[in-house]
C-alpha positions as a Markdown table, in Angstrom:
| # | Residue | x | y | z |
|---|---|---|---|---|
| 1 | Unk | -7.5 | -31.6 | 15.0 |
| 2 | Unk | -7.5 | -30.3 | 18.6 |
| 3 | Unk | -6.8 | -26.7 | 17.4 |
| 4 | Unk | -10.2 | -26.7 | 15.8 |
| 5 | Unk | -12.3 | -28.1 | 18.7 |
| 6 | Unk | -13.5 | -24.6 | 20.0 |
| 7 | Unk | -14.9 | -23.5 | 16.7 |
| 8 | Unk | -18.6 | -23.1 | 16.0 |
| 9 | Unk | -20.1 | -24.5 | 12.8 |
| 10 | Unk | -20.2 | -21.1 | 11.3 |
| 11 | Unk | -16.5 | -20.5 | 12.1 |
| 12 | Unk | -15.5 | -23.8 | 10.6 |
| 13 | Unk | -17.3 | -22.7 | 7.4 |
| 14 | Unk | -15.3 | -19.5 | 7.4 |
| 15 | Unk | -12.1 | -21.6 | 7.9 |
| 16 | Unk | -13.0 | -23.9 | 5.0 |
| 17 | Unk | -13.7 | -21.0 | 2.7 |
| 18 | Unk | -10.2 | -19.6 | 3.3 |
| 19 | Unk | -8.7 | -23.1 | 2.8 |
| 20 | Unk | -10.5 | -23.6 | -0.6 |
| 21 | Unk | -9.6 | -20.2 | -1.8 |
| 22 | Unk | -6.0 | -20.7 | -1.1 |
| 23 | Unk | -6.1 | -24.1 | -2.6 |
| 24 | Unk | -6.9 | -22.5 | -6.0 |
| 25 | Unk | -10.7 | -22.9 | -6.4 |
| 26 | Unk | -12.6 | -20.0 | -7.9 |
| 27 | Unk | -15.6 | -17.9 | -6.9 |
| 28 | Unk | -15.5 | -19.5 | -3.4 |
| 29 | Unk | -18.5 | -18.2 | -1.4 |
| 30 | Unk | -20.8 | -19.3 | 1.4 |
| 31 | Unk | -24.5 | -20.2 | 0.9 |
| 32 | Unk | -27.1 | -18.3 | 2.8 |
| 33 | Unk | -26.9 | -19.5 | 6.4 |
| 34 | Unk | -30.7 | -19.2 | 6.9 |
| 35 | Unk | -31.4 | -21.5 | 4.0 |
| 36 | Unk | -28.5 | -24.1 | 4.1 |
| 37 | Unk | -30.3 | -26.8 | 2.2 |
| 38 | Unk | -27.2 | -29.1 | 2.7 |
| 39 | Unk | -24.6 | -26.9 | 1.1 |
| 40 | Unk | -22.3 | -24.5 | 3.2 |
| 41 | Unk | -19.7 | -23.5 | 0.6 |
| 42 | Unk | -20.1 | -23.2 | -3.0 |
| 43 | Unk | -17.1 | -22.8 | -5.4 |
| 44 | Unk | -16.0 | -23.6 | -9.0 |
| 45 | Unk | -13.1 | -25.2 | -10.8 |
| 46 | Unk | -12.0 | -25.5 | -14.4 |
| 47 | Unk | -11.1 | -28.9 | -15.6 |
| 48 | Unk | -9.9 | -29.5 | -19.3 |
| 49 | Unk | -11.6 | -26.2 | -20.2 |
| 50 | Unk | -14.9 | -26.9 | -18.5 |
| 51 | Unk | -16.2 | -25.0 | -15.6 |
| 52 | Unk | -17.6 | -27.2 | -12.8 |
| 53 | Unk | -19.5 | -26.3 | -9.6 |
| 54 | Unk | -18.5 | -27.8 | -6.3 |
| 55 | Unk | -21.1 | -27.9 | -3.4 |
| 56 | Unk | -19.4 | -28.4 | 0.0 |
| 57 | Unk | -21.0 | -29.5 | 3.3 |
| 58 | Unk | -18.9 | -28.6 | 6.3 |
| 59 | Unk | -19.4 | -30.7 | 9.4 |
| 60 | Unk | -17.5 | -29.7 | 12.7 |
| 61 | Unk | -18.3 | -33.0 | 14.4 |
| 62 | Unk | -16.4 | -36.0 | 15.6 |
| 63 | Unk | -18.1 | -38.5 | 13.1 |
| 64 | Unk | -19.9 | -38.0 | 9.9 |
| 65 | Unk | -22.3 | -40.7 | 8.7 |
| 66 | Unk | -23.9 | -41.8 | 5.4 |
| 67 | Unk | -27.1 | -39.6 | 5.8 |
| 68 | Unk | -25.0 | -36.5 | 5.5 |
| 69 | Unk | -23.4 | -37.7 | 2.2 |
| 70 | Unk | -26.8 | -38.7 | 0.8 |
| 71 | Unk | -28.3 | -35.4 | 1.7 |
| 72 | Unk | -25.5 | -33.6 | -0.1 |
| 73 | Unk | -26.0 | -35.7 | -3.2 |
| 74 | Unk | -29.6 | -34.5 | -3.3 |
| 75 | Unk | -28.6 | -31.0 | -2.8 |
| 76 | Unk | -26.1 | -31.2 | -5.7 |
| 77 | Unk | -28.8 | -32.5 | -8.0 |
| 78 | Unk | -31.2 | -29.6 | -7.2 |
| 79 | Unk | -28.5 | -26.8 | -7.4 |
| 80 | Unk | -28.9 | -24.5 | -10.3 |
| 81 | Unk | -25.8 | -24.4 | -12.3 |
| 82 | Unk | -25.4 | -24.6 | -16.1 |
| 83 | Unk | -22.6 | -27.3 | -16.3 |
| 84 | Unk | -21.2 | -30.3 | -14.4 |
| 85 | Unk | -21.4 | -30.5 | -10.6 |
| 86 | Unk | -19.8 | -32.4 | -7.9 |
| 87 | Unk | -19.8 | -32.4 | -4.1 |
| 88 | Unk | -17.4 | -32.4 | -1.1 |
| 89 | Unk | -17.9 | -33.1 | 2.6 |
| 90 | Unk | -15.2 | -31.6 | 4.9 |
| 91 | Unk | -15.1 | -32.5 | 8.6 |
| 92 | Unk | -12.7 | -32.0 | 11.5 |
| 93 | Unk | -13.4 | -35.6 | 12.5 |
| 94 | Unk | -13.7 | -38.8 | 10.6 |
| 95 | Unk | -16.3 | -40.6 | 8.4 |
| 96 | Unk | -18.1 | -43.8 | 9.1 |
| 97 | Unk | -17.5 | -46.8 | 6.9 |
| 98 | Unk | -21.1 | -46.5 | 5.4 |
| 99 | Unk | -20.4 | -42.9 | 4.5 |
| 100 | Unk | -17.1 | -43.8 | 2.8 |
| 101 | Unk | -18.7 | -46.8 | 1.0 |
| 102 | Unk | -21.5 | -44.6 | -0.3 |
| 103 | Unk | -19.1 | -42.0 | -1.8 |
| 104 | Unk | -16.9 | -44.8 | -3.2 |
| 105 | Unk | -20.0 | -46.3 | -4.9 |
| 106 | Unk | -20.8 | -42.9 | -6.5 |
| 107 | Unk | -17.3 | -42.7 | -8.0 |
| 108 | Unk | -17.3 | -46.3 | -9.3 |
| 109 | Unk | -20.7 | -46.0 | -11.0 |
| 110 | Unk | -19.6 | -42.7 | -12.6 |
| 111 | Unk | -22.5 | -40.9 | -10.9 |
| 112 | Unk | -23.0 | -37.4 | -12.5 |
| 113 | Unk | -22.7 | -36.0 | -8.9 |
| 114 | Unk | -19.6 | -37.6 | -7.3 |
| 115 | Unk | -18.7 | -36.6 | -3.8 |
| 116 | Unk | -15.2 | -36.3 | -2.3 |
| 117 | Unk | -14.6 | -36.8 | 1.5 |
| 118 | Unk | -12.2 | -34.7 | 3.4 |
| 119 | Unk | -11.5 | -35.7 | 7.0 |
| 120 | Unk | -9.4 | -33.9 | 9.7 |
| 121 | Unk | -6.2 | -35.7 | 8.6 |
| 122 | Unk | -6.7 | -34.5 | 5.1 |
| 123 | Unk | -7.3 | -30.9 | 6.3 |
| 124 | Unk | -3.9 | -31.0 | 8.1 |
| 125 | Unk | -2.2 | -32.1 | 4.8 |
| 126 | Unk | -4.0 | -29.4 | 2.8 |
| 127 | Unk | -3.0 | -26.7 | 5.2 |
| 128 | Unk | 0.7 | -27.8 | 5.0 |
| 129 | Unk | 0.5 | -28.0 | 1.2 |
| 130 | Unk | -0.8 | -24.5 | 0.7 |
| 131 | Unk | 1.5 | -23.0 | 3.4 |
| 132 | Unk | -1.1 | -21.9 | 5.9 |
| 133 | Unk | -1.0 | -22.1 | 9.6 |
| 134 | Unk | -4.1 | -23.2 | 11.5 |
| 135 | Unk | -4.1 | -20.6 | 14.3 |
| 136 | Unk | -6.7 | -20.9 | 17.0 |
| 137 | Unk | -9.0 | -22.8 | 14.5 |
| 138 | Unk | -8.6 | -20.1 | 11.9 |
| 139 | Unk | -6.0 | -19.3 | 9.2 |
| 140 | Unk | -3.6 | -16.6 | 10.2 |
| 141 | Unk | -1.8 | -15.2 | 7.2 |
| 142 | Unk | 1.8 | -16.2 | 7.2 |
| 143 | Unk | 3.8 | -14.9 | 4.4 |
| 144 | Unk | 7.5 | -15.3 | 3.5 |
| 145 | Unk | 7.6 | -13.2 | 0.3 |
| 146 | Unk | 8.4 | -9.5 | 0.0 |
| 147 | Unk | 8.8 | -6.9 | -2.7 |
| 148 | Unk | 12.4 | -6.1 | -3.2 |
| 149 | Unk | 13.6 | -3.5 | -0.6 |
| 150 | Unk | 16.2 | -2.1 | -3.0 |
| 151 | Unk | 17.4 | -2.4 | -6.6 |
| 152 | Unk | 20.0 | -5.2 | -6.7 |
| 153 | Unk | 21.6 | -3.5 | -9.7 |
| 154 | Unk | 22.4 | -0.4 | -7.7 |
| 155 | Unk | 23.6 | 0.7 | -4.2 |
| 156 | Unk | 21.0 | 0.6 | -1.4 |
| 157 | Unk | 21.5 | 4.4 | -1.0 |
| 158 | Unk | 21.0 | 5.1 | -4.7 |
| 159 | Unk | 17.5 | 6.7 | -4.1 |
| 160 | Unk | 19.1 | 9.3 | -1.7 |
| 161 | Unk | 21.9 | 10.1 | -4.1 |
| 162 | Unk | 19.3 | 10.6 | -6.8 |
| 163 | Unk | 17.2 | 12.9 | -4.6 |
| 164 | Unk | 20.3 | 15.1 | -3.8 |
| 165 | Unk | 21.1 | 15.6 | -7.5 |
| 166 | Unk | 18.4 | 18.3 | -7.6 |
| 167 | Unk | 20.1 | 20.3 | -4.8 |
| 168 | Unk | 22.4 | 23.1 | -5.9 |
| 169 | Unk | 25.9 | 23.4 | -4.6 |
| 170 | Unk | 26.3 | 19.7 | -3.5 |
| 171 | Unk | 27.6 | 16.6 | -5.2 |
| 172 | Unk | 26.0 | 13.3 | -4.5 |
| 173 | Unk | 29.4 | 11.7 | -4.5 |
| 174 | Unk | 30.4 | 14.0 | -1.5 |
| 175 | Unk | 27.4 | 12.9 | 0.7 |
| 176 | Unk | 28.0 | 10.8 | 3.8 |
| 177 | Unk | 26.5 | 7.4 | 3.9 |
| 178 | Unk | 22.9 | 7.6 | 5.1 |
| 179 | Unk | 21.6 | 5.5 | 7.9 |
| 180 | Unk | 19.3 | 2.9 | 6.3 |
| 181 | Unk | 16.5 | 1.0 | 7.9 |
| 182 | Unk | 13.7 | -1.1 | 6.5 |
| 183 | Unk | 10.3 | -2.1 | 8.0 |
| 184 | Unk | 8.5 | -5.0 | 6.1 |
| 185 | Unk | 4.9 | -4.1 | 6.3 |
| 186 | Unk | 2.1 | -6.5 | 5.5 |
| 187 | Unk | -0.3 | -5.8 | 2.7 |
| 188 | Unk | -2.9 | -7.9 | 0.9 |
| 189 | Unk | -4.2 | -7.6 | -2.6 |
| 190 | Unk | -7.9 | -8.5 | -2.7 |
| 191 | Unk | -10.0 | -9.3 | -5.7 |
| 192 | Unk | -13.8 | -9.5 | -5.2 |
| 193 | Unk | -16.9 | -9.8 | -7.4 |
| 194 | Unk | -20.1 | -8.1 | -6.8 |
| 195 | Unk | -23.2 | -9.3 | -8.5 |
| 196 | Unk | -26.6 | -8.1 | -7.5 |
| 197 | Unk | -30.0 | -7.3 | -9.2 |
| 198 | Unk | -32.6 | -5.1 | -7.7 |
| 199 | Unk | -36.2 | -5.3 | -8.9 |
| 200 | Unk | -39.5 | -3.8 | -8.2 |
| 201 | Unk | -43.0 | -4.2 | -9.7 |
| 202 | Unk | -41.7 | -2.2 | -12.7 |
| 203 | Unk | -38.8 | -4.6 | -13.3 |
| 204 | Unk | -35.1 | -4.3 | -12.7 |
| 205 | Unk | -34.1 | -0.8 | -11.5 |
| 206 | Unk | -30.5 | -1.3 | -10.7 |
| 207 | Unk | -27.8 | -3.9 | -11.4 |
| 208 | Unk | -24.3 | -4.4 | -10.2 |
| 209 | Unk | -21.8 | -6.6 | -12.0 |
| 210 | Unk | -18.3 | -5.5 | -10.9 |
| 211 | Unk | -15.0 | -6.9 | -10.2 |
| 212 | Unk | -13.0 | -4.8 | -7.7 |
| 213 | Unk | -9.3 | -5.1 | -7.1 |
| 214 | Unk | -7.6 | -3.1 | -4.3 |
| 215 | Unk | -4.6 | -3.3 | -2.0 |
| 216 | Unk | -4.9 | -3.1 | 1.8 |
| 217 | Unk | -2.3 | -2.1 | 4.4 |
| 218 | Unk | -2.8 | -5.1 | 6.7 |
| 219 | Unk | -1.5 | -4.0 | 10.1 |
| 220 | Unk | -3.3 | -6.0 | 12.7 |
| 221 | Unk | -6.5 | -4.3 | 13.8 |
| 222 | Unk | -6.1 | -1.3 | 11.3 |
| 223 | Unk | -6.8 | -2.4 | 7.8 |
| 224 | Unk | -6.7 | 0.6 | 5.4 |
| 225 | Unk | -7.1 | 0.6 | 1.7 |
| 226 | Unk | -3.9 | 1.8 | 0.0 |
| 227 | Unk | -3.9 | 4.8 | -2.3 |
| 228 | Unk | -3.6 | 4.3 | -6.0 |
| 229 | Unk | 0.2 | 4.9 | -6.2 |
| 230 | Unk | 0.9 | 2.3 | -3.5 |
| 231 | Unk | -1.6 | -0.2 | -5.0 |
| 232 | Unk | 0.0 | 0.1 | -8.4 |
| 233 | Unk | 3.5 | -0.4 | -6.9 |
| 234 | Unk | 2.3 | -3.6 | -5.3 |
| 235 | Unk | 0.3 | -5.1 | -8.1 |
| 236 | Unk | 2.8 | -4.3 | -10.9 |
| 237 | Unk | 5.6 | -6.0 | -8.9 |
| 238 | Unk | 3.9 | -9.2 | -7.6 |
| 239 | Unk | 5.8 | -11.1 | -10.1 |
| 240 | Unk | 9.1 | -10.0 | -8.7 |
| 241 | Unk | 9.0 | -10.9 | -5.1 |
| 242 | Unk | 11.9 | -12.5 | -3.1 |
| 243 | Unk | 12.0 | -14.5 | 0.1 |
| 244 | Unk | 11.9 | -12.5 | 3.2 |
| 245 | Unk | 15.3 | -13.3 | 4.6 |
| 246 | Unk | 15.9 | -10.9 | 7.4 |
| 247 | Unk | 19.5 | -12.3 | 7.8 |
| 248 | Unk | 20.4 | -11.3 | 4.2 |
| 249 | Unk | 18.8 | -7.8 | 4.6 |
| 250 | Unk | 20.7 | -7.0 | 7.9 |
| 251 | Unk | 23.8 | -7.1 | 5.6 |
| 252 | Unk | 22.4 | -4.2 | 3.7 |
| 253 | Unk | 20.4 | -2.2 | 6.2 |
| 254 | Unk | 21.5 | -1.0 | 9.7 |
| 255 | Unk | 18.0 | -1.9 | 11.1 |
| 256 | Unk | 15.5 | -4.5 | 9.9 |
| 257 | Unk | 12.0 | -4.9 | 11.3 |
| 258 | Unk | 9.3 | -7.4 | 10.2 |
| 259 | Unk | 5.6 | -6.8 | 11.1 |
| 260 | Unk | 3.3 | -9.8 | 11.3 |
| 261 | Unk | -0.1 | -9.9 | 9.6 |
| 262 | Unk | -1.5 | -11.1 | 12.9 |
| 263 | Unk | -5.0 | -11.5 | 11.5 |
| 264 | Unk | -6.8 | -14.2 | 9.6 |
| 265 | Unk | -7.9 | -14.3 | 6.1 |
| 266 | Unk | -11.5 | -14.5 | 7.3 |
| 267 | Unk | -11.1 | -11.2 | 9.1 |
| 268 | Unk | -9.7 | -9.4 | 6.1 |
| 269 | Unk | -12.3 | -11.1 | 3.9 |
| 270 | Unk | -15.2 | -9.9 | 6.2 |
| 271 | Unk | -13.6 | -6.4 | 6.4 |
| 272 | Unk | -13.4 | -6.3 | 2.5 |
| 273 | Unk | -17.0 | -7.5 | 2.1 |
| 274 | Unk | -18.3 | -4.8 | 4.5 |
| 275 | Unk | -16.4 | -2.2 | 2.7 |
| 276 | Unk | -17.7 | -3.2 | -0.8 |
| 277 | Unk | -21.2 | -3.4 | 0.6 |
| 278 | Unk | -21.0 | 0.2 | 1.6 |
| 279 | Unk | -19.2 | 1.2 | -1.6 |
| 280 | Unk | -21.9 | -0.3 | -3.8 |
| 281 | Unk | -25.0 | 0.9 | -1.8 |
| 282 | Unk | -26.7 | 3.6 | -3.8 |
| 283 | Unk | -30.1 | 5.3 | -4.0 |
| 284 | Unk | -32.0 | 4.8 | -7.3 |
| 285 | Unk | -34.9 | 7.0 | -8.5 |
| 286 | Unk | -37.5 | 5.3 | -10.6 |
| 287 | Unk | -41.1 | 5.7 | -11.7 |
| 288 | Unk | -43.7 | 3.2 | -10.5 |
| 289 | Unk | -46.7 | 1.8 | -12.4 |
| 290 | Unk | -48.8 | 4.7 | -11.0 |
| 291 | Unk | -46.4 | 7.3 | -12.5 |
| 292 | Unk | -45.2 | 8.2 | -9.1 |
| 293 | Unk | -41.4 | 8.8 | -8.5 |
| 294 | Unk | -39.8 | 6.7 | -5.9 |
| 295 | Unk | -36.4 | 6.6 | -4.3 |
| 296 | Unk | -35.0 | 3.1 | -3.3 |
| 297 | Unk | -31.7 | 2.4 | -1.5 |
| 298 | Unk | -30.0 | -0.6 | -3.3 |
| 299 | Unk | -27.7 | -2.3 | -0.9 |
| 300 | Unk | -26.2 | -5.7 | -2.0 |
| 301 | Unk | -26.5 | -8.6 | 0.3 |
| 302 | Unk | -23.3 | -10.0 | 1.9 |
| 303 | Unk | -24.0 | -13.2 | -0.3 |
| 304 | Unk | -23.8 | -10.9 | -3.4 |
| 305 | Unk | -20.1 | -10.3 | -2.7 |
| 306 | Unk | -17.6 | -12.9 | -3.4 |
| 307 | Unk | -14.0 | -12.5 | -2.5 |
| 308 | Unk | -12.0 | -14.4 | -5.2 |
| 309 | Unk | -8.5 | -14.0 | -3.8 |
| 310 | Unk | -6.5 | -12.6 | -1.0 |
| 311 | Unk | -2.9 | -12.4 | -1.9 |
| 312 | Unk | -0.5 | -11.5 | 0.9 |
| 313 | Unk | 3.0 | -9.9 | 0.4 |
| 314 | Unk | 5.4 | -7.7 | 2.4 |
| 315 | Unk | 5.8 | -4.1 | 1.3 |
| 316 | Unk | 9.3 | -2.7 | 2.4 |
| 317 | Unk | 9.1 | 0.8 | 4.0 |
| 318 | Unk | 12.7 | 2.2 | 3.7 |
| 319 | Unk | 13.9 | 5.1 | 5.7 |
| 320 | Unk | 17.2 | 6.6 | 5.0 |
| 321 | Unk | 18.6 | 9.5 | 7.0 |
| 322 | Unk | 21.6 | 11.6 | 6.0 |
| 323 | Unk | 23.4 | 13.7 | 8.6 |
| 324 | Unk | 25.2 | 16.7 | 7.2 |
| 325 | Unk | 26.8 | 19.1 | 9.8 |
| 326 | Unk | 23.9 | 20.5 | 11.8 |
| 327 | Unk | 21.0 | 19.0 | 10.0 |
| 328 | Unk | 19.3 | 15.5 | 9.4 |
| 329 | Unk | 17.5 | 14.7 | 6.1 |
| 330 | Unk | 15.1 | 11.9 | 6.1 |
| 331 | Unk | 14.0 | 10.3 | 2.9 |
| 332 | Unk | 11.3 | 7.5 | 3.3 |
| 333 | Unk | 9.5 | 5.5 | 0.6 |
| 334 | Unk | 7.9 | 2.2 | -0.1 |
| 335 | Unk | 10.2 | 0.1 | -2.3 |
| 336 | Unk | 9.8 | -2.5 | -5.0 |
| 337 | Unk | 13.2 | -2.9 | -6.6 |
| 338 | Unk | 13.9 | 0.2 | -8.6 |
| 339 | Unk | 10.4 | 1.5 | -8.3 |
| 340 | Unk | 9.3 | 3.4 | -5.2 |
| 341 | Unk | 6.6 | 5.7 | -3.7 |
| 342 | Unk | 7.8 | 8.5 | -1.7 |
| 343 | Unk | 6.4 | 8.9 | 1.7 |
| 344 | Unk | 8.6 | 11.7 | 3.2 |
| 345 | Unk | 11.2 | 13.8 | 1.4 |
| 346 | Unk | 13.1 | 15.9 | 3.8 |
| 347 | Unk | 15.7 | 16.7 | 1.2 |
| 348 | Unk | 13.4 | 18.8 | -1.0 |
| 349 | Unk | 12.3 | 21.0 | 2.0 |
| 350 | Unk | 13.7 | 24.3 | 3.2 |
| 351 | Unk | 15.0 | 24.0 | 6.8 |
| 352 | Unk | 13.9 | 27.6 | 7.5 |
| 353 | Unk | 10.3 | 27.6 | 6.2 |
| 354 | Unk | 7.5 | 25.4 | 4.9 |
| 355 | Unk | 8.6 | 25.5 | 1.3 |
| 356 | Unk | 8.8 | 21.9 | 0.0 |
| 357 | Unk | 8.3 | 19.8 | -3.1 |
| 358 | Unk | 10.6 | 18.9 | -6.0 |
| 359 | Unk | 9.4 | 21.8 | -8.1 |
| 360 | Unk | 11.1 | 24.3 | -6.1 |
| 361 | Unk | 14.9 | 25.2 | -6.2 |
| 362 | Unk | 17.0 | 24.4 | -3.1 |
| 363 | Unk | 20.6 | 25.3 | -2.4 |
| 364 | Unk | 23.0 | 23.6 | 0.0 |
| 365 | Unk | 24.8 | 25.8 | 2.6 |
| 366 | Unk | 28.3 | 24.4 | 3.2 |
| 367 | Unk | 28.6 | 26.7 | 6.3 |
| 368 | Unk | 26.0 | 24.9 | 8.4 |
| 369 | Unk | 24.7 | 22.0 | 6.2 |
| 370 | Unk | 21.3 | 23.6 | 5.6 |
| 371 | Unk | 19.2 | 23.0 | 2.5 |
| 372 | Unk | 17.3 | 26.2 | 1.8 |
| 373 | Unk | 14.9 | 27.7 | -0.7 |
| 374 | Unk | 15.8 | 30.8 | -2.8 |
| 375 | Unk | 14.3 | 33.1 | -0.1 |
| 376 | Unk | 16.6 | 31.8 | 2.6 |
| 377 | Unk | 19.9 | 31.4 | 0.5 |
| 378 | Unk | 22.2 | 34.3 | -0.1 |
| 379 | Unk | 25.7 | 34.8 | -1.6 |
| 380 | Unk | 28.5 | 35.1 | 1.0 |
| 381 | Unk | 30.2 | 38.4 | 0.2 |
| 382 | Unk | 33.8 | 37.5 | 0.8 |
| 383 | Unk | 33.9 | 34.0 | -0.7 |
| 384 | Unk | 31.2 | 34.4 | -3.3 |
| 385 | Unk | 29.6 | 31.0 | -2.3 |
| 386 | Unk | 26.0 | 30.3 | -1.0 |
| 387 | Unk | 25.2 | 30.9 | 2.7 |
| 388 | Unk | 21.8 | 30.5 | 4.3 |
| 389 | Unk | 20.1 | 33.2 | 6.3 |
| 390 | Unk | 20.0 | 30.9 | 9.3 |
| 391 | Unk | 23.6 | 30.9 | 10.0 |
| 392 | Unk | 25.0 | 33.9 | 8.2 |
| 393 | Unk | 26.5 | 36.9 | 10.1 |
| 394 | Unk | 25.2 | 40.2 | 8.5 |
| 395 | Unk | 26.3 | 43.8 | 8.4 |
| 396 | Unk | 25.3 | 46.8 | 6.3 |
| 397 | Unk | 27.7 | 48.3 | 3.8 |
| 398 | Unk | 26.7 | 51.3 | 1.7 |
| 399 | Unk | 23.2 | 50.8 | 3.3 |
| 400 | Unk | 23.1 | 47.2 | 1.8 |
| 401 | Unk | 22.9 | 44.1 | 4.0 |
| 402 | Unk | 25.8 | 41.8 | 3.3 |
| 403 | Unk | 26.0 | 38.1 | 4.4 |
| 404 | Unk | 29.1 | 36.3 | 5.8 |
| 405 | Unk | 30.0 | 32.8 | 7.0 |
| 406 | Unk | 31.2 | 34.0 | 10.4 |
| 407 | Unk | 32.8 | 36.9 | 12.2 |
| 408 | Unk | 36.2 | 36.1 | 10.7 |
| 409 | Unk | 34.9 | 36.6 | 7.2 |
| 410 | Unk | 33.1 | 39.7 | 8.2 |
| 411 | Unk | 36.3 | 41.1 | 9.7 |
| 412 | Unk | 38.3 | 40.4 | 6.6 |
| 413 | Unk | 35.8 | 42.2 | 4.4 |
| 414 | Unk | 35.8 | 45.2 | 6.7 |
| 415 | Unk | 39.5 | 45.7 | 6.0 |
| 416 | Unk | 38.9 | 45.2 | 2.3 |
| 417 | Unk | 36.0 | 47.6 | 2.3 |
| 418 | Unk | 38.1 | 50.3 | 4.2 |
| 419 | Unk | 40.6 | 50.3 | 1.4 |
| 420 | Unk | 38.1 | 50.6 | -1.5 |
| 421 | Unk | 37.8 | 53.8 | -3.5 |
| 422 | Unk | 34.6 | 55.7 | -3.0 |
| 423 | Unk | 33.0 | 54.5 | -6.3 |
| 424 | Unk | 33.7 | 50.8 | -5.4 |
| 425 | Unk | 32.2 | 51.3 | -2.0 |
| 426 | Unk | 29.1 | 52.7 | -3.6 |
| 427 | Unk | 28.8 | 49.7 | -5.8 |
| 428 | Unk | 28.2 | 47.6 | -2.7 |
| 429 | Unk | 24.7 | 48.9 | -3.1 |
| 430 | Unk | 24.1 | 48.8 | -6.8 |
| 431 | Unk | 20.5 | 50.0 | -6.6 |
| 432 | Unk | 21.5 | 53.0 | -4.5 |
| 433 | Unk | 24.5 | 53.8 | -6.7 |
| 434 | Unk | 22.3 | 53.5 | -9.9 |
| 435 | Unk | 19.7 | 55.7 | -8.4 |
| 436 | Unk | 22.3 | 58.4 | -7.5 |
| 437 | Unk | 23.6 | 58.4 | -11.0 |
| 438 | Unk | 20.1 | 58.9 | -12.4 |
| 439 | Unk | 19.3 | 61.6 | -10.0 |
| 440 | Unk | 22.6 | 63.4 | -10.8 |
| 441 | Unk | 21.8 | 63.3 | -14.6 |
| 442 | Unk | 18.3 | 64.6 | -14.0 |
| 443 | Unk | 19.7 | 67.5 | -12.0 |
| 444 | Unk | 22.2 | 68.4 | -14.7 |
| 445 | Unk | 19.6 | 68.2 | -17.3 |
| 446 | Unk | 17.4 | 70.4 | -15.3 |
| 447 | Unk | 20.1 | 73.0 | -14.8 |
| 448 | Unk | 20.8 | 73.1 | -18.5 |
| 449 | Unk | 17.2 | 73.7 | -19.3 |
| 450 | Unk | 16.9 | 76.5 | -16.7 |
| 451 | Unk | 20.1 | 78.1 | -18.2 |
| 452 | Unk | 18.7 | 77.9 | -21.7 |
| 453 | Unk | 21.5 | 75.7 | -22.9 |
| 454 | Unk | 19.0 | 73.0 | -24.0 |
């Protein structure tokens, strides 16, 4: 396999670890590189209900002879595992006839430690079978599955219509069609086990036995752990993925963009192991044999952390923008069919201040298209409909500020106001009118008291 020629031996071991993990083996991990003992990758399989260990020797050479297979056979026999064991030799090159004959004889004699041989041609077939691309000698994640970018049982703009239902003075049915775009963003769901024991002269002071599952935004060069909401969205909808067919989605969305993973499984695995090593590192306080208190930093070794699975999928990021008169309202979310996690809600946000969130009340202004909070929405005096403070024309009547759609409405009300009786004009400022009535009553009562009438 010419694509593998530039790899070091360690890089080839990384490659094989990824291959075996994707092929369905469990608990795939590498042996300590400082004490190889003839085994590079260790993993497990379950056959007929019985768990079996597999010890793998990786050889990045042109030819592998019989001594390598014999050495592995001895390594299998001494490997500490409570159950059946077998071996495997994987190479980028080929096996000599004596090596193949030795492995065949183990199989024919029902040896307790049989050995399977995998050459470069076998590796090509395995890579094709599990749908992985050998990229510069390593496995770049290629994925053709995505969570659903919209609910197939509803219109693609259904989330926007739902968001607008909370807005006063506008009907979702009257909304213009939003501009919809989708970006398919790569994520990986990682499952890893951490098993470590920390001992001193007084015995075990700390133990880690933990399975961690998390979702990672897998943009090239910028892996980042997803928050809980996004992780739940991904993991709960893994069973409902669909093929990533950009041609199909361009019939639904105006713009479609697909981001590549661009990195290898090994790179994501190494990043996850480093993160888990930091996460599980802790300082333990214990009392020694001399009754002295000690603090010890317990940091798991990289070999204590085993990545069980790296499952890639695309997470659709949908952005829908609704243009209404003078304003644009973005609504952005991660989608998984009818489920979603909102990233930006420009609908539940006052255009005139920083008030935002679905717990507030917002009203639509038909005069300019603004969505405003209670502080910035008024009642238009002539029509009796909402108008926002941003576009309204104002003038004082009976010392009370009144709001109008435009100068024409203001002019019409001036004429109406001029023809009003005095008491109706006064009622344009109910607070002032009510205060005047109270003051007059108090004055009359006072005069009656002074005159001795009451």
